[in-house]
Amino acid sequence: MLSTFLLLFILTTGTQVYAVNPDVSNSEEAISAGKTIFNANCRTCHRLDQKNVGPALRGVTDRHSIDWTKRFIRNSQALIASGDAEAVAIAKEFNNLAMPAHEFLTDDDLMNLLAYIEYGDKADPAAAAAPTATEGAAAAGAGIPSEYLTVILGVLVLVLFLILVVLGLIISILTKYLNNQKLDAADEEFINQKFEIGKIFKSDAFLIIFTTLLVAFVVKTALDELYTVGVQQGYAPKQPIAFSHQLHAGQYEIPCQYCHTGVEIGKSANIPSANICMNCHAHIQNVGGKEGISTEIQKIYNAVDNNQPIEWVRIHNLPDLSYFNHAQHVAVGGIECQTCHGPIQEMEVVYQYSALTMGWCIDCHRTTNVNAQGNEYYDKLVQLHSGSKQALKVKDIGGLECAKCHY
């Protein structure tokens, strides 16, 4: 990676206008290729127009020559060791924090990277303001707030109570009216009979209804409990190190794939080893600019020094009878991590966001459209489905077959 503090030579940030070196291409092809290189190597620590772990990058070719920039990216430590004045000044500015060499990058790679740094993903102020302008409309379409539903329910209960009061008054008035009429003994006895609530509880009809409701309640409760067996939605165990996804994936926007290396190439996403943590924490020893070594980061150093793995507690755990392949969903299907794991970038403590039940998976397969555009994996399936007017969904390519997950 163009690791922590890649391009430490960029010492200024903000919205300044830079004179980009004319040798840097502004073609869409170069910018696109450079973005790929940036995301794979630089994004962990850098942004184009604002500070992150490292400084902002845009404007580098205005502040330094292209030749010097290439040499610094490829091997900054060698350049500093040679006594180069600019490199030494930068090293002092950033407390001699080291960045690994990137000699595997070709000249074309570096020029494409510079093209993206100088011309790529420039912020559009109008577009940035657009979400603010539509917040009210989005909120309006979010459905009825729960407090309104409570008020509506309360009003309905009040209306029913008033109806009962009115019915009681009507019965009282009719009873008085009929008592003033000449009635035979049987009718008079019927009208003036007393209401005994005890007879209701002793009646066969009440016993049958009560018993039926009681059995139905017990059965419903038992079924609900059975459906929760093995479901750990909301499970958030305490981890050996207080790792914050909100800080790493949210604030610093470190891609999930950087730590969970197997997510695009294998069945499991892989729990990162301490060595992966050390790629950054060999240089970052605390957070928020604090002095000394953080207590939690020290635990990483201890694990490396003692050659002992960090015993992370697994959160998402499917039963052995189910087969799930991360690569199939992420690399082939193009599914975002948040689809199943929820807003992971907002979680201080990670918890199981989704139910991960069989029904939950099947519902997803029934409603999710296959992302087949530009994906040769699906070409034959798209051809076979061409006669249908409906969008190609996962269920149409075998997503509901039992053997896909149970074999």
mmCIF file of C-alpha atoms in Angstrom:
data_model
loop_
_atom_site.group_PDB
_atom_site.id
_atom_site.type_symbol
_atom_site.label_atom_id
_atom_site.label_comp_id
_atom_site.label_asym_id
_atom_site.label_seq_id
_atom_site.Cartn_x
_atom_site.Cartn_y
_atom_site.Cartn_z
ATOM 1 C CA MET A 1 0.000 0.000 0.000
ATOM 2 C CA LEU A 2 1.013 3.639 -0.272
ATOM 3 C CA SER A 3 0.746 3.293 3.433
ATOM 4 C CA THR A 4 0.434 5.680 6.290
ATOM 5 C CA PHE A 5 1.562 9.093 5.154
ATOM 6 C CA LEU A 6 2.057 8.197 1.503
ATOM 7 C CA LEU A 7 3.111 11.447 -0.098
ATOM 8 C CA LEU A 8 4.194 13.089 3.127
ATOM 9 C CA PHE A 9 5.488 15.894 0.952
ATOM 10 C CA ILE A 10 2.023 17.431 0.752
ATOM 11 C CA LEU A 11 1.997 19.958 3.553
ATOM 12 C CA THR A 12 -1.034 22.028 2.707
ATOM 13 C CA THR A 13 -4.738 21.291 2.502
ATOM 14 C CA GLY A 14 -7.990 23.082 1.732
ATOM 15 C CA THR A 15 -9.578 24.484 -1.383
ATOM 16 C CA GLN A 16 -6.539 26.124 -2.965
ATOM 17 C CA VAL A 17 -6.179 26.287 -6.731
ATOM 18 C CA TYR A 18 -3.075 24.471 -7.952
ATOM 19 C CA ALA A 19 -1.175 24.790 -11.226
ATOM 20 C CA VAL A 20 -1.133 21.155 -12.296
ATOM 21 C CA ASN A 21 1.944 20.044 -14.208
ATOM 22 C CA PRO A 22 0.917 19.847 -17.907
ATOM 23 C CA ASP A 23 2.594 16.443 -18.225
ATOM 24 C CA VAL A 24 -0.125 14.942 -16.001
ATOM 25 C CA SER A 25 -2.914 13.541 -18.164
ATOM 26 C CA ASN A 26 -6.527 14.546 -17.558
ATOM 27 C CA SER A 27 -8.015 11.760 -19.684
ATOM 28 C CA GLU A 28 -10.854 9.689 -18.227
ATOM 29 C CA GLU A 29 -8.887 6.495 -18.874
ATOM 30 C CA ALA A 30 -5.855 7.701 -16.875
ATOM 31 C CA ILE A 31 -8.012 9.062 -14.043
ATOM 32 C CA SER A 32 -9.958 5.802 -13.822
ATOM 33 C CA ALA A 33 -6.784 3.702 -13.756
ATOM 34 C CA GLY A 34 -5.267 6.017 -11.153
ATOM 35 C CA LYS A 35 -8.353 5.727 -8.968
ATOM 36 C CA THR A 36 -7.940 1.954 -8.920
ATOM 37 C CA ILE A 37 -4.313 2.325 -7.807
ATOM 38 C CA PHE A 38 -5.277 4.936 -5.215
ATOM 39 C CA ASN A 39 -8.052 2.811 -3.723
ATOM 40 C CA ALA A 40 -5.814 -0.235 -3.536
ATOM 41 C CA ASN A 41 -2.797 1.520 -2.036
ATOM 42 C CA CYS A 42 -3.494 5.007 -0.724
ATOM 43 C CA ARG A 43 -7.089 5.297 0.459
ATOM 44 C CA THR A 44 -6.371 3.779 3.846
ATOM 45 C CA CYS A 45 -4.522 6.889 4.984
ATOM 46 C CA HIS A 46 -5.192 9.645 2.456
ATOM 47 C CA ARG A 47 -7.910 11.809 0.879
ATOM 48 C CA LEU A 48 -7.532 14.137 -2.074
ATOM 49 C CA ASP A 49 -8.721 17.411 -0.534
ATOM 50 C CA GLN A 50 -8.650 16.948 3.231
ATOM 51 C CA LYS A 51 -6.470 15.534 5.952
ATOM 52 C CA ASN A 52 -7.074 12.012 7.126
ATOM 53 C CA VAL A 53 -4.370 9.877 8.751
ATOM 54 C CA GLY A 54 -2.058 11.455 6.223
ATOM 55 C CA PRO A 55 -2.202 14.853 4.488
ATOM 56 C CA ALA A 56 -4.341 15.794 1.502
ATOM 57 C CA LEU A 57 -2.791 14.867 -1.840
ATOM 58 C CA ARG A 58 -4.142 17.197 -4.512
ATOM 59 C CA GLY A 59 -1.670 19.743 -5.842
ATOM 60 C CA VAL A 60 1.480 17.642 -5.423
ATOM 61 C CA THR A 61 2.724 18.355 -8.968
ATOM 62 C CA ASP A 62 2.484 22.074 -8.263
ATOM 63 C CA ARG A 63 4.688 21.763 -5.183
ATOM 64 C CA HIS A 64 7.235 19.239 -6.491
ATOM 65 C CA SER A 65 8.578 17.999 -9.786
ATOM 66 C CA ILE A 66 7.099 14.823 -11.224
ATOM 67 C CA ASP A 67 10.484 13.089 -11.192
ATOM 68 C CA TRP A 68 11.017 13.873 -7.495
ATOM 69 C CA THR A 69 7.455 12.785 -6.675
ATOM 70 C CA LYS A 70 7.961 9.403 -8.364
ATOM 71 C CA ARG A 71 11.208 8.828 -6.485
ATOM 72 C CA PHE A 72 9.558 9.710 -3.173
ATOM 73 C CA ILE A 73 6.615 7.356 -3.749
ATOM 74 C CA ARG A 74 8.827 4.491 -4.812
ATOM 75 C CA ASN A 75 11.260 4.707 -1.920
ATOM 76 C CA SER A 76 10.894 7.675 0.415
ATOM 77 C CA GLN A 77 13.346 6.262 2.955
ATOM 78 C CA ALA A 78 16.122 5.988 0.384
ATOM 79 C CA LEU A 79 15.498 9.583 -0.691
ATOM 80 C CA ILE A 80 15.622 10.790 2.909
ATOM 81 C CA ALA A 81 18.789 8.782 3.589
ATOM 82 C CA SER A 82 20.459 10.387 0.552
ATOM 83 C CA GLY A 83 20.153 13.777 2.265
ATOM 84 C CA ASP A 84 17.644 15.261 -0.192
ATOM 85 C CA ALA A 85 16.641 18.578 1.371
ATOM 86 C CA GLU A 86 12.921 18.356 0.523
ATOM 87 C CA ALA A 87 12.612 14.765 1.733
ATOM 88 C CA VAL A 88 14.500 15.459 4.953
ATOM 89 C CA ALA A 89 12.318 18.508 5.662
ATOM 90 C CA ILE A 90 9.191 16.436 5.188
ATOM 91 C CA ALA A 91 10.511 13.685 7.452
ATOM 92 C CA LYS A 92 11.123 16.238 10.205
ATOM 93 C CA GLU A 93 7.676 17.766 9.668
ATOM 94 C CA PHE A 94 6.009 14.397 10.281
ATOM 95 C CA ASN A 95 8.236 13.178 13.096
ATOM 96 C CA ASN A 96 10.181 10.765 10.889
ATOM 97 C CA LEU A 97 7.181 8.488 10.335
ATOM 98 C CA ALA A 98 8.197 5.975 7.714
ATOM 99 C CA MET A 99 6.364 4.852 4.623
ATOM 100 C CA PRO A 100 7.228 1.586 2.887
ATOM 101 C CA ALA A 101 8.726 1.479 -0.589
ATOM 102 C CA HIS A 102 6.484 1.002 -3.631
ATOM 103 C CA GLU A 103 8.979 0.049 -6.292
ATOM 104 C CA PHE A 104 6.440 -2.323 -7.863
ATOM 105 C CA LEU A 105 4.631 0.687 -9.376
ATOM 106 C CA THR A 106 5.614 1.397 -12.990
ATOM 107 C CA ASP A 107 6.000 4.850 -14.517
ATOM 108 C CA ASP A 108 2.579 4.456 -16.143
ATOM 109 C CA ASP A 109 1.077 3.479 -12.788
ATOM 110 C CA LEU A 110 2.544 6.557 -11.137
ATOM 111 C CA MET A 111 1.385 8.905 -13.913
ATOM 112 C CA ASN A 112 -2.136 7.446 -13.715
ATOM 113 C CA LEU A 113 -2.051 7.852 -9.940
ATOM 114 C CA LEU A 114 -1.034 11.509 -10.322
ATOM 115 C CA ALA A 115 -3.810 11.998 -12.896
ATOM 116 C CA TYR A 116 -6.383 10.824 -10.357
ATOM 117 C CA ILE A 117 -4.820 12.860 -7.532
ATOM 118 C CA GLU A 118 -4.928 16.070 -9.567
ATOM 119 C CA TYR A 119 -8.163 15.661 -11.560
ATOM 120 C CA GLY A 120 -10.195 12.895 -9.932
ATOM 121 C CA ASP A 121 -13.339 13.172 -7.785
ATOM 122 C CA LYS A 122 -13.372 16.923 -7.381
ATOM 123 C CA ALA A 123 -16.122 17.992 -5.002
ATOM 124 C CA ASP A 124 -19.167 19.690 -6.569
ATOM 125 C CA PRO A 125 -20.493 22.305 -4.066
ATOM 126 C CA ALA A 126 -23.974 22.233 -5.613
ATOM 127 C CA ALA A 127 -24.149 18.457 -5.424
ATOM 128 C CA ALA A 128 -22.876 18.495 -1.857
ATOM 129 C CA ALA A 129 -25.671 20.899 -0.872
ATOM 130 C CA ALA A 130 -28.386 18.855 -2.607
ATOM 131 C CA PRO A 131 -28.946 16.306 0.195
ATOM 132 C CA THR A 132 -29.529 19.141 2.674
ATOM 133 C CA ALA A 133 -32.165 20.632 0.430
ATOM 134 C CA THR A 134 -34.059 17.353 0.227
ATOM 135 C CA GLU A 135 -33.869 16.322 3.865
ATOM 136 C CA GLY A 136 -37.414 17.553 4.527
ATOM 137 C CA ALA A 137 -38.834 15.583 1.606
ATOM 138 C CA ALA A 138 -36.999 12.436 2.653
ATOM 139 C CA ALA A 139 -38.296 12.771 6.176
ATOM 140 C CA ALA A 140 -41.815 13.303 4.871
ATOM 141 C CA GLY A 141 -41.703 10.021 2.999
ATOM 142 C CA ALA A 142 -40.326 8.028 5.896
ATOM 143 C CA GLY A 143 -43.776 6.891 7.116
ATOM 144 C CA ILE A 144 -45.950 7.730 10.135
ATOM 145 C CA PRO A 145 -43.930 8.412 13.306
ATOM 146 C CA SER A 146 -44.547 5.980 16.146
ATOM 147 C CA GLU A 147 -45.853 8.748 18.451
ATOM 148 C CA TYR A 148 -48.621 9.514 15.921
ATOM 149 C CA LEU A 149 -49.640 5.849 15.891
ATOM 150 C CA THR A 150 -49.902 5.955 19.698
ATOM 151 C CA VAL A 151 -52.168 9.021 19.507
ATOM 152 C CA ILE A 152 -54.345 7.364 16.852
ATOM 153 C CA LEU A 153 -54.684 4.216 18.946
ATOM 154 C CA GLY A 154 -55.589 6.301 22.016
ATOM 155 C CA VAL A 155 -58.287 8.156 20.052
ATOM 156 C CA LEU A 156 -59.780 4.867 18.837
ATOM 157 C CA VAL A 157 -59.942 3.521 22.402
ATOM 158 C CA LEU A 158 -61.651 6.732 23.554
ATOM 159 C CA VAL A 159 -64.194 6.494 20.722
ATOM 160 C CA LEU A 160 -65.001 2.883 21.645
ATOM 161 C CA PHE A 161 -65.450 3.885 25.289
ATOM 162 C CA LEU A 162 -67.843 6.696 24.307
ATOM 163 C CA ILE A 163 -69.814 4.256 22.145
ATOM 164 C CA LEU A 164 -70.205 1.935 25.150
ATOM 165 C CA VAL A 165 -71.365 4.865 27.311
ATOM 166 C CA VAL A 166 -73.937 5.885 24.693
ATOM 167 C CA LEU A 167 -75.195 2.307 24.376
ATOM 168 C CA GLY A 168 -75.538 2.123 28.181
ATOM 169 C CA LEU A 169 -77.597 5.326 28.231
ATOM 170 C CA ILE A 170 -79.841 4.040 25.442
ATOM 171 C CA ILE A 171 -80.457 0.784 27.317
ATOM 172 C CA SER A 172 -81.261 2.722 30.522
ATOM 173 C CA ILE A 173 -83.745 5.002 28.748
ATOM 174 C CA LEU A 174 -85.462 2.090 26.984
ATOM 175 C CA THR A 175 -85.724 0.171 30.262
ATOM 176 C CA LYS A 176 -87.426 3.105 32.015
ATOM 177 C CA TYR A 177 -89.766 3.591 29.057
ATOM 178 C CA LEU A 178 -90.801 -0.071 28.978
ATOM 179 C CA ASN A 179 -91.355 -0.113 32.759
ATOM 180 C CA ASN A 180 -93.974 2.604 32.301
ATOM 181 C CA GLN A 181 -95.877 0.410 29.853
ATOM 182 C CA LYS A 182 -98.360 -2.328 30.678
ATOM 183 C CA LEU A 183 -96.428 -5.558 30.258
ATOM 184 C CA ASP A 184 -97.199 -9.142 31.137
ATOM 185 C CA ALA A 185 -95.270 -10.819 33.977
ATOM 186 C CA ALA A 186 -92.776 -12.666 31.704
ATOM 187 C CA ASP A 187 -91.786 -9.501 29.786
ATOM 188 C CA GLU A 188 -91.507 -7.453 32.968
ATOM 189 C CA GLU A 189 -89.261 -10.100 34.539
ATOM 190 C CA PHE A 190 -87.020 -10.159 31.436
ATOM 191 C CA ILE A 191 -86.662 -6.396 31.375
ATOM 192 C CA ASN A 192 -85.852 -6.077 35.071
ATOM 193 C CA GLN A 193 -83.545 -9.080 35.350
ATOM 194 C CA LYS A 194 -80.248 -8.327 37.094
ATOM 195 C CA PHE A 195 -76.917 -8.698 35.304
ATOM 196 C CA GLU A 196 -74.750 -11.256 37.092
ATOM 197 C CA ILE A 197 -71.192 -11.318 35.864
ATOM 198 C CA GLY A 198 -70.496 -14.566 37.697
ATOM 199 C CA LYS A 199 -72.824 -16.470 35.381
ATOM 200 C CA ILE A 200 -70.667 -15.431 32.390
ATOM 201 C CA PHE A 201 -67.519 -16.944 33.882
ATOM 202 C CA LYS A 202 -69.381 -20.162 34.703
ATOM 203 C CA SER A 203 -70.963 -20.548 31.269
ATOM 204 C CA ASP A 204 -69.765 -23.260 28.855
ATOM 205 C CA ALA A 205 -69.279 -20.710 26.074
ATOM 206 C CA PHE A 206 -66.870 -18.631 28.209
ATOM 207 C CA LEU A 207 -64.886 -21.707 29.259
ATOM 208 C CA ILE A 208 -64.527 -22.862 25.654
ATOM 209 C CA ILE A 209 -63.455 -19.403 24.423
ATOM 210 C CA PHE A 210 -61.026 -18.882 27.328
ATOM 211 C CA THR A 211 -59.464 -22.335 26.911
ATOM 212 C CA THR A 212 -59.080 -21.831 23.152
ATOM 213 C CA LEU A 213 -57.390 -18.444 23.607
ATOM 214 C CA LEU A 214 -55.103 -19.794 26.326
ATOM 215 C CA VAL A 215 -53.986 -22.752 24.178
ATOM 216 C CA ALA A 216 -53.472 -20.460 21.179
ATOM 217 C CA PHE A 217 -51.341 -18.097 23.289
ATOM 218 C CA VAL A 218 -49.185 -20.944 24.647
ATOM 219 C CA VAL A 219 -48.691 -22.441 21.170
ATOM 220 C CA LYS A 220 -47.851 -19.021 19.671
ATOM 221 C CA THR A 221 -45.326 -18.300 22.436
ATOM 222 C CA ALA A 222 -43.703 -21.720 22.021
ATOM 223 C CA LEU A 223 -43.419 -21.302 18.226
ATOM 224 C CA ASP A 224 -41.923 -17.813 18.618
ATOM 225 C CA GLU A 225 -39.314 -19.188 21.008
ATOM 226 C CA LEU A 226 -38.493 -22.073 18.660
ATOM 227 C CA TYR A 227 -37.948 -19.633 15.805
ATOM 228 C CA THR A 228 -35.332 -17.781 17.883
ATOM 229 C CA VAL A 229 -33.207 -20.888 18.498
ATOM 230 C CA GLY A 230 -29.788 -20.241 16.940
ATOM 231 C CA VAL A 231 -30.693 -16.644 15.997
ATOM 232 C CA GLN A 232 -28.184 -14.201 17.506
ATOM 233 C CA GLN A 233 -29.410 -10.926 16.052
ATOM 234 C CA GLY A 234 -28.046 -8.088 18.178
ATOM 235 C CA TYR A 235 -25.230 -10.254 19.591
ATOM 236 C CA ALA A 236 -22.303 -7.997 20.563
ATOM 237 C CA PRO A 237 -19.676 -9.863 22.609
ATOM 238 C CA LYS A 238 -16.837 -8.119 24.396
ATOM 239 C CA GLN A 239 -13.628 -8.377 22.381
ATOM 240 C CA PRO A 240 -10.057 -8.758 23.722
ATOM 241 C CA ILE A 241 -9.185 -5.397 22.133
ATOM 242 C CA ALA A 242 -11.634 -2.482 21.997
ATOM 243 C CA PHE A 243 -11.468 -2.157 18.208
ATOM 244 C CA SER A 244 -13.705 0.610 16.821
ATOM 245 C CA HIS A 245 -15.152 0.100 13.346
ATOM 246 C CA GLN A 246 -16.608 3.597 13.625
ATOM 247 C CA LEU A 247 -13.053 4.975 13.823
ATOM 248 C CA HIS A 248 -11.379 2.710 11.250
ATOM 249 C CA ALA A 249 -14.137 2.033 8.668
ATOM 250 C CA GLY A 250 -16.085 5.227 9.347
ATOM 251 C CA GLN A 251 -13.786 8.136 10.137
ATOM 252 C CA TYR A 252 -10.727 6.847 8.268
ATOM 253 C CA GLU A 253 -12.724 4.951 5.589
ATOM 254 C CA ILE A 254 -10.426 1.931 5.597
ATOM 255 C CA PRO A 255 -11.984 -0.578 3.153
ATOM 256 C CA CYS A 256 -13.333 -3.757 4.749
ATOM 257 C CA GLN A 257 -11.251 -5.805 2.310
ATOM 258 C CA TYR A 258 -8.006 -4.373 3.661
ATOM 259 C CA CYS A 259 -8.394 -6.212 6.967
ATOM 260 C CA HIS A 260 -10.761 -9.020 5.935
ATOM 261 C CA THR A 261 -8.540 -10.238 3.109
ATOM 262 C CA GLY A 262 -10.467 -13.374 2.158
ATOM 263 C CA VAL A 263 -13.783 -11.708 1.420
ATOM 264 C CA GLU A 264 -13.204 -11.510 -2.359
ATOM 265 C CA ILE A 265 -11.287 -14.741 -2.874
ATOM 266 C CA GLY A 266 -12.730 -17.365 -0.556
ATOM 267 C CA LYS A 267 -15.587 -18.684 1.500
ATOM 268 C CA SER A 268 -14.655 -16.797 4.678
ATOM 269 C CA ALA A 269 -13.859 -13.129 5.139
ATOM 270 C CA ASN A 270 -10.966 -13.949 7.517
ATOM 271 C CA ILE A 271 -10.373 -12.397 10.923
ATOM 272 C CA PRO A 272 -7.324 -10.125 10.505
ATOM 273 C CA SER A 273 -4.067 -11.159 12.122
ATOM 274 C CA ALA A 274 -1.975 -8.870 14.314
ATOM 275 C CA ASN A 275 0.445 -8.468 11.389
ATOM 276 C CA ILE A 276 -2.256 -6.674 9.401
ATOM 277 C CA CYS A 277 -2.862 -4.357 12.349
ATOM 278 C CA MET A 278 0.873 -3.641 12.463
ATOM 279 C CA ASN A 279 0.878 -2.341 8.870
ATOM 280 C CA CYS A 280 -0.536 0.874 10.329
ATOM 281 C CA HIS A 281 0.153 0.586 14.042
ATOM 282 C CA ALA A 282 3.873 0.163 13.591
ATOM 283 C CA HIS A 283 3.703 3.946 13.162
ATOM 284 C CA ILE A 284 0.402 4.895 14.840
ATOM 285 C CA GLN A 285 0.725 4.307 18.573
ATOM 286 C CA ASN A 286 -2.184 6.354 19.870
ATOM 287 C CA VAL A 287 -5.335 8.143 18.710
ATOM 288 C CA GLY A 288 -6.263 11.788 18.514
ATOM 289 C CA GLY A 289 -2.652 12.950 18.706
ATOM 290 C CA LYS A 290 -2.232 11.706 22.279
ATOM 291 C CA GLU A 291 1.236 11.025 23.633
ATOM 292 C CA GLY A 292 2.536 7.547 24.471
ATOM 293 C CA ILE A 293 1.168 4.170 23.472
ATOM 294 C CA SER A 294 -2.554 3.475 23.757
ATOM 295 C CA THR A 295 -3.487 0.659 26.148
ATOM 296 C CA GLU A 296 -5.428 -1.116 23.403
ATOM 297 C CA ILE A 297 -2.687 -0.705 20.780
ATOM 298 C CA GLN A 298 -0.174 -2.053 23.306
ATOM 299 C CA LYS A 299 -2.175 -5.309 23.270
ATOM 300 C CA ILE A 300 -1.353 -5.651 19.551
ATOM 301 C CA TYR A 301 2.344 -5.153 20.257
ATOM 302 C CA ASN A 302 2.172 -7.769 23.029
ATOM 303 C CA ALA A 303 0.539 -10.287 20.693
ATOM 304 C CA VAL A 304 3.279 -9.772 18.090
ATOM 305 C CA ASP A 305 6.128 -9.837 20.622
ATOM 306 C CA ASN A 306 4.817 -13.027 22.258
ATOM 307 C CA ASN A 307 3.869 -14.651 18.939
ATOM 308 C CA GLN A 308 0.339 -15.189 20.290
ATOM 309 C CA PRO A 309 -2.746 -14.623 18.107
ATOM 310 C CA ILE A 310 -5.384 -12.170 19.282
ATOM 311 C CA GLU A 311 -8.363 -14.256 20.392
ATOM 312 C CA TRP A 312 -11.180 -12.314 18.727
ATOM 313 C CA VAL A 313 -14.704 -13.501 19.553
ATOM 314 C CA ARG A 314 -16.662 -14.528 16.469
ATOM 315 C CA ILE A 315 -19.913 -12.595 16.030
ATOM 316 C CA HIS A 316 -21.494 -13.906 12.812
ATOM 317 C CA ASN A 317 -21.685 -17.690 12.916
ATOM 318 C CA LEU A 318 -23.850 -19.771 10.572
ATOM 319 C CA PRO A 319 -24.735 -23.369 11.482
ATOM 320 C CA ASP A 320 -22.576 -26.131 10.007
ATOM 321 C CA LEU A 321 -25.483 -27.309 7.846
ATOM 322 C CA SER A 322 -25.397 -24.057 5.858
ATOM 323 C CA TYR A 323 -22.865 -23.097 3.184
ATOM 324 C CA PHE A 324 -22.155 -19.429 2.494
ATOM 325 C CA ASN A 325 -19.432 -18.119 0.194
ATOM 326 C CA HIS A 326 -18.276 -14.519 0.627
ATOM 327 C CA ALA A 327 -16.466 -14.396 -2.719
ATOM 328 C CA GLN A 328 -19.609 -15.419 -4.609
ATOM 329 C CA HIS A 329 -21.589 -12.584 -3.070
ATOM 330 C CA VAL A 330 -18.918 -9.846 -2.904
ATOM 331 C CA ALA A 331 -16.671 -10.449 -5.925
ATOM 332 C CA VAL A 332 -19.237 -11.951 -8.316
ATOM 333 C CA GLY A 333 -22.535 -10.558 -7.044
ATOM 334 C CA GLY A 334 -21.167 -7.128 -6.162
ATOM 335 C CA ILE A 335 -22.981 -7.111 -2.810
ATOM 336 C CA GLU A 336 -21.875 -4.395 -0.362
ATOM 337 C CA CYS A 337 -20.782 -5.489 3.120
ATOM 338 C CA GLN A 338 -23.484 -3.277 4.665
ATOM 339 C CA THR A 339 -26.227 -5.277 2.921
ATOM 340 C CA CYS A 340 -25.797 -8.094 5.439
ATOM 341 C CA HIS A 341 -23.709 -6.533 8.205
ATOM 342 C CA GLY A 342 -25.578 -3.237 8.460
ATOM 343 C CA PRO A 343 -23.969 0.204 8.930
ATOM 344 C CA ILE A 344 -20.668 -1.299 10.096
ATOM 345 C CA GLN A 345 -18.923 2.051 9.638
ATOM 346 C CA GLU A 346 -21.113 3.517 12.398
ATOM 347 C CA MET A 347 -20.579 0.756 14.976
ATOM 348 C CA GLU A 348 -18.305 1.477 17.905
ATOM 349 C CA VAL A 349 -18.931 -2.111 19.021
ATOM 350 C CA VAL A 350 -19.844 -4.516 16.233
ATOM 351 C CA TYR A 351 -23.041 -6.516 16.629
ATOM 352 C CA GLN A 352 -24.981 -8.950 14.445
ATOM 353 C CA TYR A 353 -27.232 -6.607 12.464
ATOM 354 C CA SER A 354 -29.280 -9.098 10.413
ATOM 355 C CA ALA A 355 -31.132 -12.230 11.484
ATOM 356 C CA LEU A 356 -29.101 -14.432 9.085
ATOM 357 C CA THR A 357 -31.921 -16.991 9.099
ATOM 358 C CA MET A 358 -32.934 -19.195 6.189
ATOM 359 C CA GLY A 359 -36.057 -17.092 5.616
ATOM 360 C CA TRP A 360 -33.990 -13.903 5.612
ATOM 361 C CA CYS A 361 -31.650 -15.305 2.945
ATOM 362 C CA ILE A 362 -34.512 -16.609 0.794
ATOM 363 C CA ASP A 363 -36.338 -13.268 0.928
ATOM 364 C CA CYS A 364 -33.146 -11.578 -0.285
ATOM 365 C CA HIS A 365 -32.782 -14.063 -3.152
ATOM 366 C CA ARG A 366 -36.392 -13.479 -4.167
ATOM 367 C CA THR A 367 -36.135 -9.688 -4.335
ATOM 368 C CA THR A 368 -32.513 -8.957 -5.333
ATOM 369 C CA ASN A 369 -31.788 -8.227 -8.988
ATOM 370 C CA VAL A 370 -28.688 -9.874 -10.439
ATOM 371 C CA ASN A 371 -25.973 -7.305 -11.170
ATOM 372 C CA ALA A 372 -25.066 -8.744 -14.565
ATOM 373 C CA GLN A 373 -23.883 -5.626 -16.397
ATOM 374 C CA GLY A 374 -20.244 -5.998 -17.423
ATOM 375 C CA ASN A 375 -19.971 -9.292 -15.543
ATOM 376 C CA GLU A 376 -19.051 -12.182 -17.837
ATOM 377 C CA TYR A 377 -19.950 -14.658 -15.101
ATOM 378 C CA TYR A 378 -23.646 -14.064 -15.870
ATOM 379 C CA ASP A 379 -23.541 -13.731 -19.686
ATOM 380 C CA LYS A 380 -25.000 -17.172 -20.391
ATOM 381 C CA LEU A 381 -27.674 -16.801 -17.716
ATOM 382 C CA VAL A 382 -28.701 -13.390 -19.065
ATOM 383 C CA GLN A 383 -28.995 -14.905 -22.532
ATOM 384 C CA LEU A 384 -31.255 -17.684 -21.258
ATOM 385 C CA HIS A 385 -33.403 -15.134 -19.415
ATOM 386 C CA SER A 386 -33.690 -12.738 -22.354
ATOM 387 C CA GLY A 387 -37.211 -13.889 -23.191
ATOM 388 C CA SER A 388 -38.615 -12.683 -19.887
ATOM 389 C CA LYS A 389 -39.890 -9.154 -19.340
ATOM 390 C CA GLN A 390 -39.033 -9.341 -15.645
ATOM 391 C CA ALA A 391 -35.649 -8.382 -14.214
ATOM 392 C CA LEU A 392 -33.249 -11.265 -13.617
ATOM 393 C CA LYS A 393 -33.289 -12.056 -9.912
ATOM 394 C CA VAL A 394 -31.192 -14.402 -7.792
ATOM 395 C CA LYS A 395 -34.112 -16.830 -7.554
ATOM 396 C CA ASP A 396 -34.046 -17.142 -11.357
ATOM 397 C CA ILE A 397 -30.476 -18.473 -11.348
ATOM 398 C CA GLY A 398 -30.975 -21.156 -8.725
ATOM 399 C CA GLY A 399 -31.025 -18.975 -5.628
ATOM 400 C CA LEU A 400 -33.870 -20.992 -4.114
ATOM 401 C CA GLU A 401 -32.441 -24.450 -4.772
ATOM 402 C CA CYS A 402 -31.838 -26.403 -1.569
ATOM 403 C CA ALA A 403 -28.467 -27.759 -2.756
ATOM 404 C CA LYS A 404 -27.068 -24.234 -3.152
ATOM 405 C CA CYS A 405 -26.751 -23.904 0.621
ATOM 406 C CA HIS A 406 -27.357 -27.473 1.894
ATOM 407 C CA TYR A 407 -25.418 -30.195 0.122
#
